[in-house]
Tab-separated table of C-alpha atoms and ligand atoms in Angstrom:
chain	number	residue	atom	x	y	z
A	1	UNK	CA	-3.670	-7.866	-7.375
A	2	UNK	CA	-1.977	-7.659	-4.020
A	3	UNK	CA	-4.546	-6.437	-1.515
A	4	UNK	CA	-3.685	-5.189	1.930
A	5	UNK	CA	-5.619	-3.166	4.411
A	6	UNK	CA	-6.852	-2.867	7.920
A	7	UNK	CA	-8.649	-0.902	10.550
A	8	UNK	CA	-7.816	2.467	12.010
A	9	UNK	CA	-6.060	1.163	15.134
A	10	UNK	CA	-4.173	-1.563	13.287
A	11	UNK	CA	-5.509	-4.514	15.295
A	12	UNK	CA	-7.299	-6.074	12.330
A	13	UNK	CA	-5.407	-6.537	9.069
A	14	UNK	CA	-6.156	-8.351	5.847
A	15	UNK	CA	-4.027	-9.391	2.924
A	16	UNK	CA	-4.227	-11.515	-0.164
A	17	UNK	CA	-3.094	-11.888	-3.741
A	18	UNK	CA	-6.262	-12.333	-5.751
A	19	UNK	CA	-8.447	-10.679	-8.322
A	20	UNK	CA	-11.733	-9.164	-7.179
A	21	UNK	CA	-14.767	-11.029	-8.512
A	22	UNK	CA	-16.709	-7.818	-8.538
A	23	UNK	CA	-16.642	-4.389	-7.030
A	24	UNK	CA	-19.703	-2.486	-5.956
A	25	UNK	CA	-20.929	0.475	-4.050
A	26	UNK	CA	-24.062	-0.129	-2.003
A	27	UNK	CA	-26.519	2.562	-1.003
A	28	UNK	CA	-28.817	0.365	1.096
A	29	UNK	CA	-29.813	1.790	4.449
A	30	UNK	CA	-27.695	-0.640	6.452
A	31	UNK	CA	-24.576	0.039	4.409
A	32	UNK	CA	-25.133	3.760	4.802
A	33	UNK	CA	-25.476	3.446	8.567
A	34	UNK	CA	-22.333	1.395	8.931
A	35	UNK	CA	-20.270	3.353	6.417
A	36	UNK	CA	-20.105	6.791	7.948
A	37	UNK	CA	-21.106	8.104	4.520
A	38	UNK	CA	-23.891	7.668	1.986
A	39	UNK	CA	-22.750	4.261	0.793
A	40	UNK	CA	-20.393	1.376	1.406
A	41	UNK	CA	-17.706	0.389	-1.096
A	42	UNK	CA	-16.939	-3.307	-1.329
A	43	UNK	CA	-14.639	-5.646	-3.205
A	44	UNK	CA	-15.752	-9.272	-3.432
A	45	UNK	CA	-13.022	-11.922	-3.374
A	46	UNK	CA	-13.194	-15.697	-3.302
A	47	UNK	CA	-13.364	-16.568	0.374
A	48	UNK	CA	-10.094	-18.143	1.402
A	49	UNK	CA	-8.008	-15.976	-0.908
A	50	UNK	CA	-7.892	-13.241	1.698
A	51	UNK	CA	-6.311	-13.730	5.089
A	52	UNK	CA	-7.919	-11.661	7.829
A	53	UNK	CA	-6.594	-11.218	11.360
A	54	UNK	CA	-8.778	-12.937	13.916
A	55	UNK	CA	-10.643	-10.817	16.394
A	56	UNK	CA	-13.025	-8.796	14.258
A	57	UNK	CA	-16.472	-8.454	15.795
A	58	UNK	CA	-19.293	-9.662	13.560
A	59	UNK	CA	-22.776	-8.205	13.442
A	60	UNK	CA	-25.432	-10.320	11.775
A	61	UNK	CA	-28.602	-8.923	10.287
A	62	UNK	CA	-31.142	-9.493	7.558
A	63	UNK	CA	-30.393	-7.543	4.411
A	64	UNK	CA	-33.085	-5.755	2.435
A	65	UNK	CA	-32.637	-8.498	-0.151
A	66	UNK	CA	-33.791	-10.984	2.487
A	67	UNK	CA	-30.375	-12.577	2.759
A	68	UNK	CA	-28.541	-13.010	6.028
A	69	UNK	CA	-25.528	-10.735	6.092
A	70	UNK	CA	-22.642	-10.426	8.512
A	71	UNK	CA	-20.661	-7.227	8.802
A	72	UNK	CA	-17.330	-7.352	10.586
A	73	UNK	CA	-15.678	-4.461	12.306
A	74	UNK	CA	-12.822	-3.814	14.689
A	75	UNK	CA	-14.093	-3.974	18.297
A	76	UNK	CA	-11.537	-1.370	19.349
A	77	UNK	CA	-11.789	1.372	16.730
A	78	UNK	CA	-15.038	0.455	14.978
A	79	UNK	CA	-13.697	0.418	11.429
A	80	UNK	CA	-15.637	-1.751	9.004
A	81	UNK	CA	-13.480	-4.556	7.623
A	82	UNK	CA	-15.514	-7.062	5.633
A	83	UNK	CA	-18.938	-8.534	5.113
A	84	UNK	CA	-20.386	-11.840	4.004
A	85	UNK	CA	-23.799	-12.498	2.564
A	86	UNK	CA	-25.682	-15.779	2.375
A	87	UNK	CA	-26.639	-14.798	-1.176
A	88	UNK	CA	-23.017	-15.220	-2.263
A	89	UNK	CA	-21.459	-17.522	0.315
A	90	UNK	CA	-18.295	-18.118	-1.717
A	91	UNK	CA	-17.222	-14.477	-1.420
A	92	UNK	CA	-15.814	-12.203	1.228
A	93	UNK	CA	-16.453	-8.517	0.652
A	94	UNK	CA	-13.658	-6.283	1.825
A	95	UNK	CA	-14.558	-2.727	2.653
A	96	UNK	CA	-12.694	-0.571	0.167
A	97	UNK	CA	-12.527	2.049	2.911
A	98	UNK	CA	-10.094	-0.238	4.764
A	99	UNK	CA	-7.631	-0.624	1.884
A	100	UNK	CA	-4.091	0.626	2.363
A	101	UNK	CA	-4.282	1.843	-1.236
A	102	UNK	CA	-7.817	3.014	-1.966
A	103	UNK	CA	-6.925	3.363	-5.655
A	104	UNK	CA	-7.201	-0.430	-5.969
A	105	UNK	CA	-10.974	-0.121	-5.819
A	106	UNK	CA	-12.694	0.327	-9.186
A	107	UNK	CA	-16.467	0.135	-8.736
A	108	UNK	CA	-18.435	-1.557	-11.505
A	109	UNK	CA	-21.958	-1.147	-10.223
A	110	UNK	CA	-24.002	0.807	-7.702
A	111	UNK	CA	-26.684	-1.229	-5.945
A	112	UNK	CA	-29.753	0.204	-4.216
A	113	UNK	CA	-28.866	3.272	-6.267
A	114	UNK	CA	-32.283	4.871	-5.831
A	115	UNK	CA	-31.526	5.256	-2.121
A	116	UNK	CA	-28.479	7.427	-2.689
A	117	UNK	CA	-28.835	10.669	-0.740
A	118	UNK	CA	-28.527	13.899	-2.702
A	119	UNK	CA	-25.285	14.678	-0.923
A	120	UNK	CA	-23.730	11.376	-2.011
A	121	UNK	CA	-25.031	10.905	-5.531
A	122	UNK	CA	-24.004	7.891	-7.606
A	123	UNK	CA	-21.280	8.947	-10.075
A	124	UNK	CA	-22.859	9.285	-13.509
A	125	UNK	CA	-20.744	6.667	-15.349
A	126	UNK	CA	-21.543	3.914	-12.854
A	127	UNK	CA	-24.280	1.430	-13.846
A	128	UNK	CA	-27.126	1.531	-11.351
A	129	UNK	CA	-29.239	-1.241	-9.936
A	130	UNK	CA	-32.365	-0.595	-7.925
A	131	UNK	CA	-32.010	-3.550	-5.611
A	132	UNK	CA	-29.560	-6.061	-4.271
A	133	UNK	CA	-27.259	-8.321	-6.185
A	134	UNK	CA	-27.685	-11.996	-5.666
A	135	UNK	CA	-26.534	-15.423	-6.592
A	136	UNK	CA	-29.087	-15.337	-9.385
A	137	UNK	CA	-27.992	-12.023	-10.814
A	138	UNK	CA	-27.248	-12.921	-14.414
A	139	UNK	CA	-24.792	-10.084	-14.733
A	140	UNK	CA	-22.375	-11.853	-12.449
A	141	UNK	CA	-22.632	-15.346	-13.843
B	201	LIG	ZN1	-9.106	-1.180	14.971
B	202	LIG	ZN1	-25.809	-2.494	1.263
């Protein structure tokens, strides 16, 4: 698929022609805090398949899974753009919220689903996982 998107002010853009490796919503506390909602929505692509404008600010932290994770956002408008996790170093996760066409996102799984707040419940048809996804997650291999 052709994927384009960017931040609110337009300073950071991304584009690529690639198929998402997987698509998830994440209800972990850190994703909630950075999302502006109850969860983050992310599309994982092979790193290198997506071109991202330089200049995004990166914030590194330790995920609940124990993996190092970097979340990138626009330093001007604050929009979340992408993240990378040491658990899956071959992927870049684009924030579905930054897509030009949000209909491209088709979530397959909700992770940390038991942390979903009542006001942002996981949609019933979506498979739920109680913790993080990882390199070792059989479902993705
Ligand atoms: Zn911006
Ligand atoms: Zn998360």
